[in-house]
Amino acid sequence: MNGNSREKAQIALGKTRKEAPVSLVPRQSRALDWADEKARPSGKQPVFALEEVTVRFERYATRQRSLRYSLARWLKKAPAAYVTALDGVSLEICDGEHVGIIGRNGAGKSTLLRVLSGVIYPQQGRVWLDRDLHLVPLLELGIGFQPDLTGRENCLLAGMLMGYQRREIESKLAAIAAFAELGSFFDEPVKTYSSGMYARLAFALATDVRPDILLVDEVFGVGDEFFMRKCLVRMQRLMRTGRTVVFVSHNLDFLVTQCSRLLWLDRGRVVADGEPEAVAHAYRQAQGQAG
């Protein structure tokens, strides 16, 4: 961690006299204005809405990564090559829905979650998020942890950045440490953790703070079989409390049994959106896996 990063982390943890600004909602988000009342599950209000959202990434060939090639392209003002990750996606996700997102690798699933979480801004289209709700993106487990801080300090920092008061997070630390099964490593720098320890701590933190909205990207391979079962039980309990959960997973059986809705993406476009068993069956047929 460089000096600036350490100072910022210490400010957020209350180790200096300065107050760190707490921001939970992505800056581009705006309060919802639902003039068009479409048919929605049980008349619930949407917590997300996407309108014609398009996301493109520059395509980097091996030779394009060289400084010489990049400079030559800039001097010639040559157009860059792009790959479209999301192509005109429009959808709504309502309060309390459990939505599974399926599709082949490269279909745009993870990109969609990153748009919902505010990690990625679309080049085209509009995104709305209910600003009054606590959102926790469980995208790449532990990706936001500061390596030189301990597990305890990272939980405090992450919780405060989610919008919680320090005392609220402190009251949860014992339960987070117990669920993650880290023992004395909870007070060691996370740079000493294995990938599995990273993942267990991130999952324990994200699910213990009881967010209003949880975005989950393929996170159930976080330990041994016993710990995976423990994670599934916690997710099921969380979902029964009425939280909004959006899953990305290749585990169709899990999504069909746990979700109220499936969204099928292919090449950045929505192919199907509806009842889980029907969408899963159509997807399996398209993949030659009907049954």
mmCIF file of C-alpha atoms in Angstrom:
data_model
loop_
_atom_site.group_PDB
_atom_site.id
_atom_site.type_symbol
_atom_site.label_atom_id
_atom_site.label_comp_id
_atom_site.label_asym_id
_atom_site.label_seq_id
_atom_site.Cartn_x
_atom_site.Cartn_y
_atom_site.Cartn_z
ATOM 1 C CA MET A 1 0.000 0.000 0.000
ATOM 2 C CA ASN A 2 1.525 3.407 -0.885
ATOM 3 C CA GLY A 3 1.549 6.368 1.494
ATOM 4 C CA ASN A 4 -1.578 7.973 0.086
ATOM 5 C CA SER A 5 -3.563 4.723 0.216
ATOM 6 C CA ARG A 6 -2.476 4.066 3.816
ATOM 7 C CA GLU A 7 -3.440 7.613 4.835
ATOM 8 C CA LYS A 8 -6.869 7.252 3.251
ATOM 9 C CA ALA A 9 -7.418 3.926 4.986
ATOM 10 C CA GLN A 10 -6.364 5.354 8.338
ATOM 11 C CA ILE A 11 -8.677 8.334 7.892
ATOM 12 C CA ALA A 12 -11.625 6.032 7.208
ATOM 13 C CA LEU A 13 -10.768 3.913 10.237
ATOM 14 C CA GLY A 14 -10.656 6.977 12.485
ATOM 15 C CA LYS A 15 -6.902 6.864 13.068
ATOM 16 C CA THR A 16 -6.495 10.576 12.282
ATOM 17 C CA ARG A 17 -8.518 13.630 13.186
ATOM 18 C CA LYS A 18 -9.978 13.989 9.713
ATOM 19 C CA GLU A 19 -13.432 12.731 8.790
ATOM 20 C CA ALA A 20 -13.673 10.490 5.740
ATOM 21 C CA PRO A 21 -16.629 11.108 3.439
ATOM 22 C CA VAL A 22 -18.903 8.084 3.244
ATOM 23 C CA SER A 23 -20.431 7.381 -0.148
ATOM 24 C CA LEU A 24 -22.516 4.318 -0.831
ATOM 25 C CA VAL A 25 -24.493 5.108 -3.959
ATOM 26 C CA PRO A 26 -22.622 5.476 -7.274
ATOM 27 C CA ARG A 27 -22.253 9.121 -8.259
ATOM 28 C CA GLN A 28 -24.123 8.717 -11.512
ATOM 29 C CA SER A 29 -27.211 7.370 -9.753
ATOM 30 C CA ARG A 30 -30.268 9.517 -9.270
ATOM 31 C CA ALA A 31 -33.380 9.219 -7.168
ATOM 32 C CA LEU A 32 -36.017 7.120 -8.863
ATOM 33 C CA ASP A 33 -38.804 8.887 -10.687
ATOM 34 C CA TRP A 34 -41.300 6.233 -11.731
ATOM 35 C CA ALA A 35 -43.811 8.066 -13.898
ATOM 36 C CA ASP A 36 -44.467 4.968 -15.994
ATOM 37 C CA GLU A 37 -46.119 2.401 -13.713
ATOM 38 C CA LYS A 38 -45.670 -0.894 -15.550
ATOM 39 C CA ALA A 39 -46.848 -4.265 -14.267
ATOM 40 C CA ARG A 40 -44.443 -5.351 -11.539
ATOM 41 C CA PRO A 41 -44.339 -8.230 -9.045
ATOM 42 C CA SER A 42 -46.911 -7.560 -6.309
ATOM 43 C CA GLY A 43 -46.909 -3.881 -7.231
ATOM 44 C CA LYS A 44 -43.411 -3.435 -5.787
ATOM 45 C CA GLN A 45 -41.232 -0.482 -6.626
ATOM 46 C CA PRO A 46 -38.084 -1.056 -8.694
ATOM 47 C CA VAL A 47 -34.735 -0.656 -6.979
ATOM 48 C CA PHE A 48 -32.844 -0.742 -10.294
ATOM 49 C CA ALA A 49 -33.778 0.283 -13.800
ATOM 50 C CA LEU A 50 -31.664 0.138 -16.948
ATOM 51 C CA GLU A 51 -32.731 1.828 -20.158
ATOM 52 C CA GLU A 52 -30.946 0.932 -23.415
ATOM 53 C CA VAL A 53 -27.628 0.437 -21.616
ATOM 54 C CA THR A 54 -24.596 -0.260 -23.793
ATOM 55 C CA VAL A 55 -21.076 -0.972 -22.531
ATOM 56 C CA ARG A 56 -18.043 -1.357 -24.787
ATOM 57 C CA PHE A 57 -14.462 -2.234 -23.951
ATOM 58 C CA GLU A 58 -11.440 -1.544 -26.097
ATOM 59 C CA ARG A 59 -10.081 -4.740 -27.603
ATOM 60 C CA TYR A 60 -6.370 -5.204 -26.916
ATOM 61 C CA ALA A 61 -4.416 -7.483 -29.216
ATOM 62 C CA THR A 62 -0.965 -8.510 -28.030
ATOM 63 C CA ARG A 63 0.866 -6.045 -30.214
ATOM 64 C CA GLN A 64 -1.464 -3.223 -29.197
ATOM 65 C CA ARG A 65 -0.072 -3.333 -25.688
ATOM 66 C CA SER A 66 3.312 -2.010 -26.738
ATOM 67 C CA LEU A 67 4.084 1.675 -26.207
ATOM 68 C CA ARG A 68 5.333 1.942 -29.791
ATOM 69 C CA TYR A 69 2.076 0.625 -31.243
ATOM 70 C CA SER A 70 -0.079 2.797 -28.975
ATOM 71 C CA LEU A 71 1.895 5.919 -29.871
ATOM 72 C CA ALA A 72 1.739 5.137 -33.590
ATOM 73 C CA ARG A 73 -2.014 4.608 -33.399
ATOM 74 C CA TRP A 74 -2.446 7.870 -31.488
ATOM 75 C CA LEU A 75 -0.377 9.836 -34.018
ATOM 76 C CA LYS A 76 -2.384 8.376 -36.887
ATOM 77 C CA LYS A 77 -5.628 8.856 -34.934
ATOM 78 C CA ALA A 78 -6.523 5.302 -35.873
ATOM 79 C CA PRO A 79 -9.875 4.164 -34.475
ATOM 80 C CA ALA A 80 -9.735 1.654 -31.648
ATOM 81 C CA ALA A 81 -11.365 -1.759 -31.922
ATOM 82 C CA TYR A 82 -14.101 -2.399 -29.376
ATOM 83 C CA VAL A 83 -15.995 -5.387 -28.046
ATOM 84 C CA THR A 84 -19.584 -4.823 -26.944
ATOM 85 C CA ALA A 85 -20.227 -6.334 -23.503
ATOM 86 C CA LEU A 86 -23.809 -5.057 -23.128
ATOM 87 C CA ASP A 87 -25.917 -4.078 -26.111
ATOM 88 C CA GLY A 88 -29.003 -1.972 -25.459
ATOM 89 C CA VAL A 89 -30.080 -3.725 -22.247
ATOM 90 C CA SER A 90 -33.306 -2.513 -20.625
ATOM 91 C CA LEU A 91 -34.689 -4.077 -17.446
ATOM 92 C CA GLU A 92 -36.110 -3.422 -14.011
ATOM 93 C CA ILE A 93 -35.394 -5.241 -10.758
ATOM 94 C CA CYS A 94 -37.936 -4.763 -8.001
ATOM 95 C CA ASP A 95 -37.651 -4.663 -4.241
ATOM 96 C CA GLY A 96 -37.400 -8.172 -2.800
ATOM 97 C CA GLU A 97 -36.807 -9.957 -6.113
ATOM 98 C CA HIS A 98 -34.254 -12.770 -6.373
ATOM 99 C CA VAL A 99 -32.907 -12.582 -9.907
ATOM 100 C CA GLY A 100 -30.515 -15.086 -11.449
ATOM 101 C CA ILE A 101 -28.424 -14.092 -14.466
ATOM 102 C CA ILE A 102 -27.297 -16.889 -16.770
ATOM 103 C CA GLY A 103 -25.386 -17.156 -20.018
ATOM 104 C CA ARG A 104 -22.188 -18.469 -21.523
ATOM 105 C CA ASN A 105 -18.778 -17.029 -20.653
ATOM 106 C CA GLY A 106 -18.492 -13.600 -22.232
ATOM 107 C CA ALA A 107 -22.260 -13.083 -22.410
ATOM 108 C CA GLY A 108 -22.096 -9.903 -20.310
ATOM 109 C CA LYS A 109 -23.251 -11.256 -16.936
ATOM 110 C CA SER A 110 -20.471 -9.844 -14.784
ATOM 111 C CA THR A 111 -20.503 -6.584 -16.729
ATOM 112 C CA LEU A 112 -24.200 -6.200 -15.940
ATOM 113 C CA LEU A 113 -23.506 -6.643 -12.218
ATOM 114 C CA ARG A 114 -20.753 -4.052 -12.402
ATOM 115 C CA VAL A 115 -23.106 -1.584 -14.051
ATOM 116 C CA LEU A 116 -25.700 -2.183 -11.335
ATOM 117 C CA SER A 117 -23.077 -1.655 -8.634
ATOM 118 C CA GLY A 118 -21.664 1.506 -10.216
ATOM 119 C CA VAL A 119 -18.233 0.002 -10.883
ATOM 120 C CA ILE A 120 -18.731 0.513 -14.633
ATOM 121 C CA TYR A 121 -20.483 3.457 -16.284
ATOM 122 C CA PRO A 122 -22.253 2.700 -19.575
ATOM 123 C CA GLN A 123 -21.283 4.580 -22.720
ATOM 124 C CA GLN A 124 -24.940 4.760 -23.702
ATOM 125 C CA GLY A 125 -28.232 4.510 -21.859
ATOM 126 C CA ARG A 126 -29.387 5.353 -18.351
ATOM 127 C CA VAL A 127 -29.158 3.612 -14.985
ATOM 128 C CA TRP A 128 -31.272 4.338 -11.915
ATOM 129 C CA LEU A 129 -30.723 3.105 -8.372
ATOM 130 C CA ASP A 130 -32.837 3.759 -5.294
ATOM 131 C CA ARG A 131 -30.479 5.961 -3.283
ATOM 132 C CA ASP A 132 -32.072 5.107 0.058
ATOM 133 C CA LEU A 133 -31.009 1.451 0.000
ATOM 134 C CA HIS A 134 -27.752 -0.162 1.168
ATOM 135 C CA LEU A 135 -26.145 -2.024 -1.712
ATOM 136 C CA VAL A 136 -23.308 -4.523 -1.299
ATOM 137 C CA PRO A 137 -21.620 -5.878 -4.452
ATOM 138 C CA LEU A 138 -20.068 -9.306 -3.879
ATOM 139 C CA LEU A 139 -18.311 -9.296 -7.246
ATOM 140 C CA GLU A 140 -14.755 -10.506 -6.803
ATOM 141 C CA LEU A 141 -14.392 -11.588 -3.211
ATOM 142 C CA GLY A 142 -11.929 -9.458 -1.290
ATOM 143 C CA ILE A 143 -11.093 -7.234 -4.258
ATOM 144 C CA GLY A 144 -11.469 -4.078 -2.167
ATOM 145 C CA PHE A 145 -9.364 -5.196 0.784
ATOM 146 C CA GLN A 146 -6.231 -3.213 1.632
ATOM 147 C CA PRO A 147 -3.402 -5.781 1.829
ATOM 148 C CA ASP A 148 -1.488 -4.079 4.656
ATOM 149 C CA LEU A 149 -4.534 -3.820 6.923
ATOM 150 C CA THR A 150 -5.702 -6.701 9.098
ATOM 151 C CA GLY A 151 -8.926 -8.576 8.501
ATOM 152 C CA ARG A 152 -10.500 -6.664 11.393
ATOM 153 C CA GLU A 153 -9.380 -3.293 10.016
ATOM 154 C CA ASN A 154 -10.570 -4.166 6.521
ATOM 155 C CA CYS A 155 -14.014 -5.054 7.864
ATOM 156 C CA LEU A 156 -14.204 -1.711 9.662
ATOM 157 C CA LEU A 157 -13.093 0.177 6.575
ATOM 158 C CA ALA A 158 -15.381 -1.686 4.191
ATOM 159 C CA GLY A 159 -18.371 -1.354 6.500
ATOM 160 C CA MET A 160 -17.899 2.382 6.885
ATOM 161 C CA LEU A 161 -17.550 2.793 3.121
ATOM 162 C CA MET A 162 -20.852 0.929 2.773
ATOM 163 C CA GLY A 163 -22.433 3.691 4.824
ATOM 164 C CA TYR A 164 -22.557 2.114 8.277
ATOM 165 C CA GLN A 165 -21.431 3.785 11.494
ATOM 166 C CA ARG A 166 -18.213 2.492 13.022
ATOM 167 C CA ARG A 167 -20.000 1.251 16.150
ATOM 168 C CA GLU A 168 -22.444 -0.739 13.975
ATOM 169 C CA ILE A 169 -19.593 -2.589 12.273
ATOM 170 C CA GLU A 170 -17.686 -3.076 15.521
ATOM 171 C CA SER A 171 -20.722 -4.824 16.995
ATOM 172 C CA LYS A 172 -20.632 -7.330 14.121
ATOM 173 C CA LEU A 173 -16.906 -8.121 14.099
ATOM 174 C CA ALA A 174 -17.082 -11.118 16.424
ATOM 175 C CA ALA A 175 -19.803 -12.761 14.333
ATOM 176 C CA ILE A 176 -17.953 -12.009 11.084
ATOM 177 C CA ALA A 177 -14.726 -13.520 12.427
ATOM 178 C CA ALA A 178 -16.539 -16.605 13.711
ATOM 179 C CA PHE A 179 -18.335 -17.244 10.418
ATOM 180 C CA ALA A 180 -15.153 -16.769 8.364
ATOM 181 C CA GLU A 181 -13.298 -19.260 10.598
ATOM 182 C CA LEU A 182 -10.070 -17.265 10.452
ATOM 183 C CA GLY A 183 -9.009 -17.633 14.080
ATOM 184 C CA SER A 184 -5.993 -15.482 14.947
ATOM 185 C CA PHE A 185 -5.558 -14.550 11.273
ATOM 186 C CA PHE A 186 -8.431 -12.076 11.699
ATOM 187 C CA ASP A 187 -5.852 -9.744 13.271
ATOM 188 C CA GLU A 188 -3.150 -10.417 10.685
ATOM 189 C CA PRO A 189 -2.650 -8.385 7.467
ATOM 190 C CA VAL A 190 -4.796 -9.813 4.686
ATOM 191 C CA LYS A 191 -1.731 -9.980 2.423
ATOM 192 C CA THR A 192 -0.849 -13.089 4.451
ATOM 193 C CA TYR A 193 -4.193 -14.750 3.586
ATOM 194 C CA SER A 194 -4.760 -17.511 1.095
ATOM 195 C CA SER A 195 -7.340 -16.876 -1.627
ATOM 196 C CA GLY A 196 -9.813 -19.026 0.299
ATOM 197 C CA MET A 197 -9.340 -16.976 3.478
ATOM 198 C CA TYR A 198 -9.857 -13.773 1.477
ATOM 199 C CA ALA A 199 -13.073 -15.150 0.049
ATOM 200 C CA ARG A 200 -14.422 -16.405 3.372
ATOM 201 C CA LEU A 201 -13.863 -13.054 5.048
ATOM 202 C CA ALA A 202 -15.464 -11.105 2.198
ATOM 203 C CA PHE A 203 -18.507 -13.388 2.145
ATOM 204 C CA ALA A 204 -18.911 -13.219 5.928
ATOM 205 C CA LEU A 205 -18.702 -9.426 5.892
ATOM 206 C CA ALA A 206 -21.052 -8.872 2.959
ATOM 207 C CA THR A 207 -23.762 -11.154 4.294
ATOM 208 C CA ASP A 208 -23.519 -10.139 7.962
ATOM 209 C CA VAL A 209 -24.122 -6.422 7.345
ATOM 210 C CA ARG A 210 -27.607 -7.331 6.068
ATOM 211 C CA PRO A 211 -27.709 -5.152 2.952
ATOM 212 C CA ASP A 212 -30.954 -4.158 1.253
ATOM 213 C CA ILE A 213 -29.466 -5.239 -2.092
ATOM 214 C CA LEU A 214 -26.819 -7.918 -2.613
ATOM 215 C CA LEU A 215 -25.102 -8.509 -5.957
ATOM 216 C CA VAL A 216 -23.438 -11.934 -6.104
ATOM 217 C CA ASP A 217 -21.019 -13.106 -8.814
ATOM 218 C CA GLU A 218 -20.079 -16.823 -8.624
ATOM 219 C CA VAL A 219 -18.964 -16.785 -5.008
ATOM 220 C CA PHE A 220 -19.923 -20.199 -3.662
ATOM 221 C CA GLY A 221 -16.564 -21.836 -4.287
ATOM 222 C CA VAL A 222 -15.158 -20.163 -1.188
ATOM 223 C CA GLY A 223 -13.947 -23.135 0.819
ATOM 224 C CA ASP A 224 -14.468 -26.778 1.586
ATOM 225 C CA GLU A 225 -17.791 -28.549 1.192
ATOM 226 C CA PHE A 226 -18.859 -27.825 4.781
ATOM 227 C CA PHE A 227 -18.179 -24.106 4.422
ATOM 228 C CA MET A 228 -19.992 -23.978 1.073
ATOM 229 C CA ARG A 229 -23.074 -25.512 2.705
ATOM 230 C CA LYS A 230 -22.824 -22.914 5.455
ATOM 231 C CA CYS A 231 -22.715 -20.153 2.821
ATOM 232 C CA LEU A 232 -25.773 -21.553 1.042
ATOM 233 C CA VAL A 233 -27.742 -21.701 4.298
ATOM 234 C CA ARG A 234 -26.841 -18.102 5.096
ATOM 235 C CA MET A 235 -27.854 -16.957 1.605
ATOM 236 C CA GLN A 236 -31.183 -18.743 1.896
ATOM 237 C CA ARG A 237 -31.867 -17.111 5.259
ATOM 238 C CA LEU A 238 -30.916 -13.714 3.874
ATOM 239 C CA MET A 239 -33.262 -14.151 0.938
ATOM 240 C CA ARG A 240 -36.144 -15.106 3.221
ATOM 241 C CA THR A 241 -35.874 -11.694 4.882
ATOM 242 C CA GLY A 242 -37.039 -9.957 1.713
ATOM 243 C CA ARG A 243 -33.688 -8.604 0.538
ATOM 244 C CA THR A 244 -33.141 -7.978 -3.146
ATOM 245 C CA VAL A 245 -30.510 -10.409 -4.460
ATOM 246 C CA VAL A 246 -29.053 -10.591 -7.968
ATOM 247 C CA PHE A 247 -26.993 -13.712 -8.720
ATOM 248 C CA VAL A 248 -24.599 -14.560 -11.519
ATOM 249 C CA SER A 249 -23.944 -18.292 -11.589
ATOM 250 C CA HIS A 250 -23.443 -21.290 -13.856
ATOM 251 C CA ASN A 251 -25.260 -23.453 -11.303
ATOM 252 C CA LEU A 252 -28.669 -23.618 -12.972
ATOM 253 C CA ASP A 253 -30.165 -25.978 -10.409
ATOM 254 C CA PHE A 254 -29.362 -23.565 -7.587
ATOM 255 C CA LEU A 255 -30.771 -20.575 -9.470
ATOM 256 C CA VAL A 256 -33.988 -22.372 -10.414
ATOM 257 C CA THR A 257 -34.692 -23.351 -6.814
ATOM 258 C CA GLN A 258 -33.638 -20.072 -5.186
ATOM 259 C CA CYS A 259 -34.616 -17.344 -7.648
ATOM 260 C CA SER A 260 -37.974 -15.832 -8.497
ATOM 261 C CA ARG A 261 -36.772 -14.849 -11.967
ATOM 262 C CA LEU A 262 -34.052 -15.742 -14.463
ATOM 263 C CA LEU A 263 -32.429 -13.417 -16.963
ATOM 264 C CA TRP A 264 -30.589 -15.031 -19.896
ATOM 265 C CA LEU A 265 -27.879 -12.973 -21.586
ATOM 266 C CA ASP A 266 -26.120 -13.809 -24.829
ATOM 267 C CA ARG A 267 -23.574 -11.559 -26.535
ATOM 268 C CA GLY A 268 -24.628 -8.654 -24.364
ATOM 269 C CA ARG A 269 -28.345 -8.903 -25.126
ATOM 270 C CA VAL A 270 -31.307 -10.177 -23.134
ATOM 271 C CA VAL A 271 -32.533 -13.409 -24.744
ATOM 272 C CA ALA A 272 -35.142 -14.326 -22.131
ATOM 273 C CA ASP A 273 -36.408 -12.908 -18.857
ATOM 274 C CA GLY A 274 -39.018 -14.688 -16.784
ATOM 275 C CA GLU A 275 -40.027 -17.739 -14.757
ATOM 276 C CA PRO A 276 -36.873 -19.671 -13.720
ATOM 277 C CA GLU A 277 -37.819 -23.177 -14.891
ATOM 278 C CA ALA A 278 -38.968 -21.973 -18.312
ATOM 279 C CA VAL A 279 -35.889 -19.823 -18.914
ATOM 280 C CA ALA A 280 -33.527 -22.553 -17.659
ATOM 281 C CA HIS A 281 -35.171 -25.136 -19.927
ATOM 282 C CA ALA A 282 -34.849 -22.864 -22.958
ATOM 283 C CA TYR A 283 -31.221 -22.168 -22.082
ATOM 284 C CA ARG A 284 -30.409 -25.871 -21.718
ATOM 285 C CA GLN A 285 -32.043 -26.602 -25.057
ATOM 286 C CA ALA A 286 -30.009 -23.871 -26.716
ATOM 287 C CA GLN A 287 -26.834 -25.301 -25.191
ATOM 288 C CA GLY A 288 -27.735 -28.856 -26.150
ATOM 289 C CA GLN A 289 -28.248 -29.784 -22.493
ATOM 290 C CA ALA A 290 -32.009 -30.285 -22.372
ATOM 291 C CA GLY A 291 -33.235 -32.547 -19.631
#
